[in-house]
Every structure is written in structure tokens, then in C-alpha cells.
Short mmCIF file of C-alpha atoms and ligand atoms in Angstrom, two decimals:
data_model
loop_
_atom_site.label_atom_id
_atom_site.label_comp_id
_atom_site.label_asym_id
_atom_site.label_seq_id
_atom_site.Cartn_x
_atom_site.Cartn_y
_atom_site.Cartn_z
CA MET A 1 123.47 117.04 69.68
CA LYS A 2 127.20 116.52 69.90
CA ILE A 3 128.42 113.10 70.80
CA ILE A 4 131.10 113.33 73.40
CA THR A 5 133.23 110.55 74.79
CA LEU A 6 134.42 110.46 78.36
CA SER A 7 138.02 110.88 77.23
CA ILE A 8 137.12 114.13 75.53
CA LEU A 9 135.26 115.23 78.63
CA ASN A 10 138.55 115.01 80.49
CA PHE A 11 139.91 117.88 78.42
CA ILE A 12 136.98 120.21 78.17
CA THR A 13 134.91 121.86 80.83
CA CYS A 14 132.16 123.49 78.80
CA ILE A 15 130.12 121.87 76.00
CA SER A 16 127.00 122.51 73.97
CA VAL A 17 124.00 120.18 74.35
CA PHE A 18 120.64 120.97 72.74
CA GLY A 19 122.07 124.38 71.89
CA GLN A 20 122.75 125.20 75.52
CA ALA A 21 126.17 125.57 77.03
CA MET A 22 126.61 123.18 79.90
CA HIS A 23 129.43 122.51 82.26
CA VAL A 24 130.51 118.85 82.30
CA GLY A 25 129.67 118.79 85.99
CA ASP A 26 126.11 119.89 85.24
CA PRO A 27 123.59 117.12 86.15
CA LYS A 28 121.34 118.30 83.27
CA LEU A 29 123.85 116.84 80.83
CA THR A 30 122.33 113.37 81.23
CA GLU A 31 118.67 114.42 81.55
CA ILE A 32 116.20 113.47 78.77
CA TRP A 33 113.14 115.73 78.60
CA SER A 34 111.76 114.76 75.22
CA PRO A 35 110.00 112.58 74.23
CA VAL A 36 107.86 111.85 77.27
CA PRO A 37 106.12 108.49 77.92
CA LYS A 38 102.46 108.28 76.93
CA ILE A 39 100.12 108.55 79.92
CA ILE A 40 97.83 105.57 80.58
CA SER A 41 95.73 104.56 83.61
CA PRO A 42 96.58 101.43 85.57
CA GLY A 43 93.98 98.75 86.36
CA LYS A 44 92.41 98.62 89.81
CA THR A 45 94.75 95.72 90.67
CA VAL A 46 97.78 94.43 88.76
CA SER A 47 95.53 91.75 87.23
CA ASP A 48 93.06 94.29 85.86
CA PRO A 49 93.66 95.71 82.38
CA PRO A 50 95.28 99.14 82.09
CA SER A 51 93.61 101.71 79.86
CA ASP A 52 95.57 100.83 76.71
CA ALA A 53 94.93 97.07 76.88
CA ILE A 54 92.90 95.16 74.30
CA ILE A 55 90.38 92.94 76.08
CA LEU A 56 90.39 89.43 74.61
CA PHE A 57 88.02 87.88 77.13
CA ASN A 58 86.10 89.71 79.84
CA GLY A 59 84.16 86.81 81.32
CA PHE A 60 81.13 86.67 79.05
CA ASP A 61 82.05 87.70 75.50
CA GLY A 62 83.94 85.08 73.50
CA SER A 63 83.59 86.91 70.19
CA GLU A 64 87.29 87.73 69.88
CA TRP A 65 87.98 84.01 69.32
CA VAL A 66 87.48 81.65 66.40
CA HIS A 67 88.59 78.13 65.55
CA LYS A 68 91.67 77.87 63.38
CA ASP A 69 89.54 77.21 60.30
CA GLY A 70 87.74 80.52 60.88
CA LYS A 71 84.55 78.92 62.21
CA THR A 72 82.82 80.29 65.33
CA SER A 73 84.43 79.06 68.53
CA THR A 74 82.55 76.23 70.24
CA TRP A 75 84.50 76.54 73.47
CA LYS A 76 82.14 77.02 76.42
CA VAL A 77 81.55 80.55 77.74
CA ALA A 78 79.89 80.27 81.17
CA ASP A 79 80.44 81.19 84.80
CA GLY A 80 82.83 83.98 83.82
CA CYS A 81 85.25 81.76 81.98
CA LEU A 82 86.17 80.33 78.62
CA THR A 83 86.58 76.55 78.74
CA VAL A 84 88.13 74.15 76.25
CA ASN A 85 85.55 72.14 74.35
CA PRO A 86 87.54 68.90 74.19
CA PHE A 87 88.31 67.67 70.67
CA SER A 88 86.74 70.76 69.05
CA GLY A 89 90.19 72.12 68.17
CA ASP A 90 92.36 75.08 69.12
CA ILE A 91 90.96 78.61 69.09
CA GLN A 92 92.74 81.80 68.09
CA THR A 93 92.14 85.54 68.20
CA LYS A 94 90.69 87.38 65.24
CA GLN A 95 93.34 90.05 65.79
CA SER A 96 97.06 89.51 65.30
CA PHE A 97 99.91 90.55 67.59
CA GLY A 98 103.69 90.86 67.62
CA ASP A 99 105.63 92.29 70.57
CA CYS A 100 103.20 92.28 73.47
CA GLN A 101 102.39 92.09 77.15
CA LEU A 102 99.74 89.46 77.82
CA HIS A 103 97.78 88.73 80.99
CA ILE A 104 95.83 85.46 81.12
CA GLU A 105 94.32 83.48 83.98
CA TRP A 106 93.84 79.71 83.80
CA ARG A 107 92.45 76.86 85.85
CA THR A 108 92.96 73.13 85.46
CA PRO A 109 90.09 70.78 86.41
CA GLU A 110 89.53 70.31 90.13
CA VAL A 111 88.81 66.64 89.63
CA VAL A 112 92.11 65.06 88.68
CA VAL A 113 92.05 62.51 85.92
CA SER A 114 95.06 60.97 84.22
CA GLU A 115 98.64 62.03 84.88
CA GLY A 116 101.70 63.64 83.31
CA GLN A 117 100.90 65.44 80.05
CA GLY A 118 97.30 64.16 80.17
CA ARG A 119 96.39 66.19 83.26
CA GLY A 120 95.01 69.69 82.67
CA ASN A 121 96.99 70.23 79.48
CA SER A 122 96.47 73.30 77.32
CA GLY A 123 98.82 76.02 76.12
CA VAL A 124 99.17 79.68 75.31
CA PHE A 125 100.70 79.99 71.85
CA LEU A 126 102.18 83.40 71.10
CA MET A 127 101.98 84.11 67.37
CA SER A 128 100.17 80.73 67.07
CA ARG A 129 103.45 78.82 67.36
CA TYR A 130 105.49 79.66 70.48
CA GLU A 131 103.95 77.65 73.35
CA LEU A 132 103.92 78.58 77.00
CA GLN A 133 102.69 75.34 78.55
CA VAL A 134 99.54 75.12 80.65
CA LEU A 135 99.39 71.93 82.73
CA ASP A 136 98.32 70.73 86.16
CA SER A 137 101.86 70.54 87.57
CA TYR A 138 100.81 70.29 91.22
CA ASN A 139 102.29 67.00 92.41
CA ASN A 140 102.32 65.74 88.84
CA SER A 141 105.58 64.44 87.42
CA THR A 142 106.49 64.99 83.78
CA TYR A 143 109.53 66.16 81.81
CA SER A 144 110.75 69.52 83.20
CA ASN A 145 110.59 71.37 79.91
CA GLY A 146 107.00 70.18 79.47
CA GLN A 147 105.54 71.18 82.83
CA ALA A 148 103.42 74.26 83.49
CA GLY A 149 105.38 77.44 82.86
CA SER A 150 107.79 75.82 80.45
CA ILE A 151 108.41 77.09 76.96
CA TYR A 152 107.30 73.69 75.70
CA LYS A 153 110.20 71.33 74.89
CA GLN A 154 112.62 74.26 75.27
CA HIS A 155 113.00 76.04 78.62
CA MET A 156 111.86 74.66 81.99
CA PRO A 157 110.48 77.26 84.43
CA LEU A 158 112.88 78.67 87.05
CA VAL A 159 110.58 77.33 89.80
CA ASN A 160 107.32 75.40 90.11
CA VAL A 161 104.90 77.93 91.64
CA CYS A 162 101.71 76.10 90.67
CA ARG A 163 98.54 76.23 92.73
CA PRO A 164 96.48 73.06 93.28
CA PRO A 165 94.07 71.89 90.57
CA GLY A 166 90.79 73.82 90.56
CA GLU A 167 92.41 77.12 91.63
CA TRP A 168 92.92 80.08 89.33
CA GLN A 169 96.49 80.93 88.31
CA THR A 170 97.94 83.88 86.41
CA TYR A 171 100.46 84.28 83.65
CA ASP A 172 101.91 87.68 82.81
CA ILE A 173 103.88 87.29 79.61
CA PHE A 174 106.30 89.75 78.02
CA PHE A 175 107.01 88.67 74.46
CA THR A 176 109.41 89.93 71.82
CA ALA A 177 108.58 88.64 68.36
CA PRO A 178 111.32 87.16 66.16
CA GLN A 179 112.49 89.11 63.14
CA PHE A 180 113.42 87.76 59.74
CA TYR A 181 115.49 88.98 56.81
CA ALA A 182 113.98 89.30 53.34
CA ASP A 183 115.62 85.98 52.38
CA SER A 184 113.58 84.37 55.24
CA SER A 185 116.60 83.71 57.45
CA LEU A 186 116.38 84.62 61.13
CA LYS A 187 117.47 88.14 62.08
CA SER A 188 116.65 87.95 65.79
CA ALA A 189 115.07 85.19 67.91
CA ALA A 190 111.85 85.50 69.90
CA ARG A 191 112.26 86.20 73.61
CA MET A 192 109.91 85.61 76.52
CA THR A 193 109.65 86.66 80.14
CA VAL A 194 106.90 85.06 82.24
CA VAL A 195 105.56 85.81 85.72
CA GLN A 196 103.30 83.07 87.15
CA ASN A 197 101.21 83.89 90.22
CA GLY A 198 103.48 86.91 90.84
CA VAL A 199 106.75 84.95 90.56
CA LEU A 200 109.31 85.20 87.74
CA ILE A 201 109.53 81.80 86.02
CA GLN A 202 111.06 82.69 82.62
CA ASN A 203 113.64 85.46 82.52
CA ASN A 204 113.98 86.89 79.01
CA VAL A 205 114.76 83.49 77.52
CA GLU A 206 115.62 83.12 73.85
CA LEU A 207 113.33 80.75 71.96
CA TRP A 208 114.85 78.14 69.68
CA GLY A 209 111.97 78.24 67.22
CA ALA A 210 108.33 77.27 66.88
CA MET A 211 107.00 74.61 69.24
CA GLN A 212 107.92 71.20 67.95
CA PHE A 213 106.41 68.08 69.53
CA ILE A 214 108.94 65.78 67.88
CA GLY A 215 112.42 66.93 66.92
CA VAL A 216 114.38 70.15 67.24
CA PRO A 217 112.50 73.47 67.13
CA LYS A 218 113.31 75.71 64.21
CA TYR A 219 112.25 79.08 62.85
CA GLU A 220 110.25 79.53 59.70
CA LYS A 221 109.54 83.05 58.51
CA HIS A 222 106.06 84.31 59.33
CA ALA A 223 104.19 87.60 59.45
CA ALA A 224 105.21 90.36 61.87
CA LYS A 225 101.87 89.87 63.61
CA GLU A 226 100.05 86.58 64.11
CA PRO A 227 97.00 85.48 66.17
CA LEU A 228 97.25 84.38 69.79
CA LEU A 229 96.17 80.74 70.10
CA LEU A 230 94.83 78.59 72.95
CA GLN A 231 95.32 74.85 72.74
CA ASP A 232 92.68 72.14 72.89
CA HIS A 233 94.64 69.26 74.40
CA HIS A 234 91.37 67.44 75.17
CA ASN A 235 91.23 68.54 78.82
CA PRO A 236 88.54 71.04 80.01
CA VAL A 237 90.95 73.80 81.10
CA SER A 238 89.35 77.21 81.72
CA PHE A 239 90.59 80.74 81.03
CA ARG A 240 89.45 84.19 82.17
CA ASN A 241 90.55 87.83 82.29
CA ILE A 242 92.60 87.81 79.08
CA TRP A 243 94.06 91.14 77.98
CA ILE A 244 96.97 92.19 75.83
CA ARG A 245 98.99 95.33 75.16
CA ASN A 246 100.85 95.95 71.94
CA LEU A 247 104.45 96.97 72.63
MG1 MG B 1 100.12 72.10 75.94
#
């Protein structure tokens, strides 16, 4: 294919594209016919997994998850959800992921105990280290970049669209993994877009590094694919309908 600049187009009226002569006024000049997108089937609703999704939790099978030390998950699987077993530790997927689209539904306890960061705290950690905060942020004051929907200690959400405690909420996450050079320095930062309960709350934000509770986040080289992790922050937060698509 010949690469043609607009200035050149000013002087010619007939060019060759894909071996075919085309007039510069021909609308076919800017049509792409190959390749074509792969065909997949959508879910019944936007919350249901499309045909190419990997199901990480379907309501009754918790076998995709293990504790960080590799031991069988002791989080509770009952009533269609996966619930934090407080003080048992974080759990992570057996499979690893890089660029992805993730759907996950979560519910903080209906009975409110404690306040601030102690109320319905958990977290969705992309690549085991980039935390999208889960918290009961319904009439619950805390630091803005630590409330539900924040990239923890980095970016506050654009709005607070939280439902009351005890109600199910959705996160749809679009994640671009960071890339590293061979010398371990950062080539490109991670990026995240998040839709909570149908509303955009993170718009392609650039992450500053791995979640850091104290101090400034920084990047450390890791594998191109890493497990997805759910946080045990000692509160019985529940999850359901977890599916992911590799991008
Ligand atoms: Mg958390």
C-alpha cells in the first residue's frame, strides 16, 4: 500500500491502493476490509459474560481461587457469592492476566460496623498489585483517594455512585498492563478505566505504580501476566459474577 499525504493528494487525482486504481474522491480509499473483528456472542444482559469470557466465579464454584501461599481458599462460597473469610488472607486466581476487561459484583455488609476504612473494606487488585478500592462509601467519610472506586492512594473516582450497604454493586474494569524494558525500567505505565453501577468513575487514568499503603507508589518490573487478587481487609465483603476477557 502506498502511503500518501494530504499535500500529495492535492496534486494527483488517481492513485493505487491495494492494487486498485482509485480516485481521491472515492470513499473506498478509507475503507478497511481486512482483517475483520472476531465474532463473539454477547451475554443476555451487559452484566452477563460474553462468549469469550473466562468465568472466575459463577456463584457456586470457587475453584479458580487460592490463597496467596497456594493453599485452598477458605473464603466462604454460599448463597451464590464468594465472601471474605476475615483474617484468612487475600485470595488470587490460579490463572494470570495482563490487558483485560473484568466484570465483578460486590456487596458490603448490610449491618454497618465501624467507619472510614474499617467499613466494608476489600479491594480488586489487578496483577496482584494495582488496587481498585472496594469500600462502603455510602455516607461514610474517608480520604477521597481511598474511597470506593478509587485507585487506592492514587486517583479518586470522578463521582461517588455507591449504593447503600447490603446492595450489590458492579465494577466493569478496562485495564492496560504496564510494560517494562529489559533493564527493568518502565516503558509504559498501567492504565485503568472503571464503570461502577453503569457510571464512568475512572477515565483511562495512568497509574503511578503498585499500591503503596505508606509512601509514594512506584513500579517494579513484574511478569507480563499476573494473578487477579481480592483483598481480605477483615470485613465480610461478598463477590459474585466475576468474569474476565483477555485483551
Ligand atoms: Mg482495600
